[in-house]
Amino acid sequence: MGDRKEARDEEFQSFVIGRWPRLMRTAFLLTGEQHAAEDLVQSTLEQAYVAWRRVGSADDPEAYVRRVMVNAHARKHRRKLREFLAPKDDSGFVREVADTGDRIAQADDRSALLKALAQLPPRQREAVVLRYWEDLTETQTAEAMGCSVGSVKSNAAKGIAKLRAIPGLADMVTHGGRK
């Protein structure tokens, strides 16, 4: 019995080590604050550990954990009226470190993009983050958000339209990364 528990613990540890950067990036984009993102990932992983037998045997454990994280964020957001992706005073703010392959990181002014993302309603922000930052399919995004593919399409399209309507943002993203 102890050997099985050790094996499960090692499997969970391996999962966490391999997925931590991506989970943190998603959490940061959902919450907008480094500490809130860390808290969200930690509480999500606590839930995943307790249910690791079920989570680890799922077809896609990362998708399962992502769904838990999105649900936890949505529950918290319902209680909290407002979230900010860019604090008013960012002097002590720890910046998100982008993946080396992250094309969005090539934008000249990443903070402008985060501020624009903060202006989106929560469901549109979730759809945009999961579809375009995390590069999930519409089906995977729908599973993570707990909604239909049509809702994902609608929320993502509305969110992207709002982002494109912000003066200068579309030019920065489409031209800023192609110098």
Coordinates of C-alpha atoms in Angstrom, one line a residue:
M1 CA 0.0 0.0 0.0
G2 CA 2.8 2.4 0.9
D3 CA 4.5 1.7 -2.5
R4 CA 1.4 2.7 -4.4
K5 CA 1.1 6.0 -2.4
E6 CA 4.7 6.8 -3.1
A7 CA 4.2 6.1 -6.8
R8 CA 1.1 8.3 -6.8
D9 CA 3.1 11.0 -5.0
E10 CA 5.9 10.8 -7.5
E11 CA 3.5 10.9 -10.4
F12 CA 1.8 14.0 -8.9
Q13 CA 5.2 15.7 -8.3
S14 CA 6.3 15.0 -11.8
F15 CA 3.0 16.4 -13.1
V16 CA 3.4 19.6 -11.0
I17 CA 7.0 20.1 -12.1
G18 CA 6.2 19.7 -15.8
R19 CA 3.0 21.8 -15.8
W20 CA 3.9 24.6 -13.2
P21 CA 5.0 27.3 -15.7
R22 CA 2.0 26.9 -17.9
L23 CA -0.5 26.7 -15.0
M24 CA 1.1 29.9 -13.6
R25 CA 0.9 31.7 -16.9
T26 CA -2.8 30.8 -17.2
A27 CA -3.5 31.8 -13.6
F28 CA -1.7 35.1 -14.0
L29 CA -3.7 36.0 -17.1
L30 CA -6.9 35.1 -15.3
T31 CA -6.2 36.9 -12.1
G32 CA -3.8 39.7 -13.2
E33 CA -1.7 39.5 -10.0
Q34 CA 1.4 37.3 -9.4
H35 CA 0.4 36.5 -5.8
A36 CA -3.2 35.8 -6.7
A37 CA -2.0 33.5 -9.5
E38 CA 0.2 31.6 -7.2
D39 CA -2.7 31.2 -4.7
L40 CA -5.0 30.0 -7.5
V41 CA -2.5 27.4 -8.7
Q42 CA -1.7 26.3 -5.2
S43 CA -5.4 25.8 -4.3
T44 CA -6.0 24.1 -7.6
L45 CA -3.1 21.7 -7.0
E46 CA -4.3 21.0 -3.5
Q47 CA -7.6 19.9 -4.9
A48 CA -5.9 17.8 -7.6
Y49 CA -3.7 16.1 -5.1
V50 CA -6.6 15.0 -2.9
A51 CA -8.3 13.6 -6.0
W52 CA -5.1 12.5 -7.8
R53 CA -6.2 8.9 -8.3
R54 CA -9.1 10.2 -10.4
V55 CA -7.2 13.1 -11.9
G56 CA -4.1 11.0 -12.8
S57 CA -6.2 8.4 -14.5
A58 CA -8.1 11.0 -16.6
D59 CA -7.6 11.0 -20.4
D60 CA -5.9 14.4 -20.1
P61 CA -4.9 15.3 -16.5
E62 CA -3.7 18.8 -17.5
A63 CA -7.2 19.6 -19.0
Y64 CA -8.8 18.3 -15.8
V65 CA -6.6 20.5 -13.6
R66 CA -7.1 23.5 -15.9
R67 CA -10.9 23.0 -15.6
V68 CA -10.6 23.0 -11.8
M69 CA -8.5 26.2 -12.0
V70 CA -11.0 28.0 -14.2
N71 CA -13.9 26.9 -12.0
A72 CA -12.0 28.1 -8.9
H73 CA -11.3 31.5 -10.5
A74 CA -14.9 31.8 -11.6
R75 CA -16.2 31.1 -8.1
K76 CA -13.9 33.7 -6.6
H77 CA -14.8 36.2 -9.3
R78 CA -18.5 35.9 -8.5
R79 CA -17.7 37.0 -4.9
K80 CA -15.3 39.7 -6.0
L81 CA -16.7 42.5 -8.1
R82 CA -13.5 43.7 -9.7
E83 CA -10.1 42.3 -10.7
F84 CA -7.2 44.2 -12.1
L85 CA -4.6 42.8 -14.5
A86 CA -2.4 45.8 -13.9
P87 CA -2.0 47.2 -10.4
K88 CA -2.2 51.0 -10.1
D89 CA 1.3 51.0 -8.5
D90 CA 3.5 48.4 -10.0
S91 CA 6.7 49.3 -8.3
G92 CA 6.8 46.1 -6.3
F93 CA 5.1 44.0 -9.0
V94 CA 6.8 40.8 -10.1
R95 CA 6.5 40.6 -13.8
E96 CA 5.3 37.5 -15.5
V97 CA 8.2 35.8 -17.3
A98 CA 7.0 34.8 -20.8
D99 CA 7.8 31.4 -22.4
T100 CA 10.5 31.8 -25.0
G101 CA 8.1 30.6 -27.7
D102 CA 5.4 33.1 -26.6
R103 CA 4.7 35.3 -29.7
I104 CA 2.8 37.7 -27.5
A105 CA 6.0 38.3 -25.5
Q106 CA 7.4 39.9 -28.7
A107 CA 4.9 42.8 -28.4
D108 CA 6.6 46.1 -27.6
D109 CA 4.3 47.0 -24.8
R110 CA 3.1 43.9 -23.0
S111 CA 1.6 45.9 -20.2
A112 CA -0.8 47.7 -22.7
L113 CA -2.0 44.3 -23.8
L114 CA -2.6 43.2 -20.2
K115 CA -4.4 46.4 -19.4
A116 CA -6.6 45.8 -22.4
L117 CA -7.3 42.2 -21.4
A118 CA -8.3 43.5 -17.9
Q119 CA -11.1 45.5 -19.6
L120 CA -12.8 42.4 -20.9
P121 CA -15.6 40.8 -18.9
P122 CA -14.5 37.6 -17.1
R123 CA -15.9 35.0 -19.5
Q124 CA -14.5 36.8 -22.6
R125 CA -11.1 37.1 -20.8
E126 CA -11.2 33.4 -20.0
A127 CA -12.1 32.5 -23.6
V128 CA -9.4 34.8 -25.1
V129 CA -6.7 33.5 -22.6
L130 CA -7.5 29.9 -23.1
R131 CA -8.0 30.0 -26.9
Y132 CA -5.2 32.4 -27.9
W133 CA -2.6 32.4 -25.1
E134 CA -2.9 28.8 -24.2
D135 CA -3.7 27.8 -27.8
L136 CA -6.4 25.4 -26.8
T137 CA -9.0 24.2 -29.3
E138 CA -12.5 25.4 -29.1
T139 CA -13.5 22.1 -27.6
Q140 CA -10.8 22.1 -25.0
T141 CA -11.6 25.7 -24.1
A142 CA -15.3 24.8 -23.7
E143 CA -14.4 21.9 -21.5
A144 CA -12.1 24.1 -19.3
M145 CA -14.8 26.8 -19.1
G146 CA -17.7 24.4 -18.6
C147 CA -19.7 25.7 -21.4
S148 CA -20.6 25.0 -25.1
V149 CA -18.3 25.4 -28.0
G150 CA -20.8 28.1 -29.3
S151 CA -20.3 30.1 -26.1
V152 CA -16.5 29.9 -26.5
K153 CA -16.8 31.1 -30.1
S154 CA -19.1 33.9 -29.0
N155 CA -17.1 35.0 -26.0
A156 CA -13.7 34.8 -27.9
A157 CA -15.1 36.7 -30.9
K158 CA -16.5 39.5 -28.7
G159 CA -13.3 39.7 -26.6
I160 CA -11.1 39.9 -29.7
A161 CA -13.4 42.5 -31.2
K162 CA -13.1 44.6 -28.1
L163 CA -9.3 44.2 -28.0
R164 CA -9.1 45.2 -31.7
A165 CA -11.3 48.3 -31.0
I166 CA -8.7 49.7 -28.6
P167 CA -6.7 52.4 -30.5
G168 CA -3.1 51.4 -31.2
L169 CA -3.4 47.9 -29.6
A170 CA -4.0 46.0 -32.9
D171 CA -1.1 47.8 -34.6
M172 CA 1.2 47.1 -31.6
V173 CA 0.4 43.4 -31.6
T174 CA 0.4 42.8 -35.4
H175 CA 3.4 45.0 -36.2
G176 CA 5.3 45.3 -32.9
G177 CA 6.4 41.7 -32.9
R178 CA 7.6 41.7 -36.5
K179 CA 10.4 44.2 -36.5

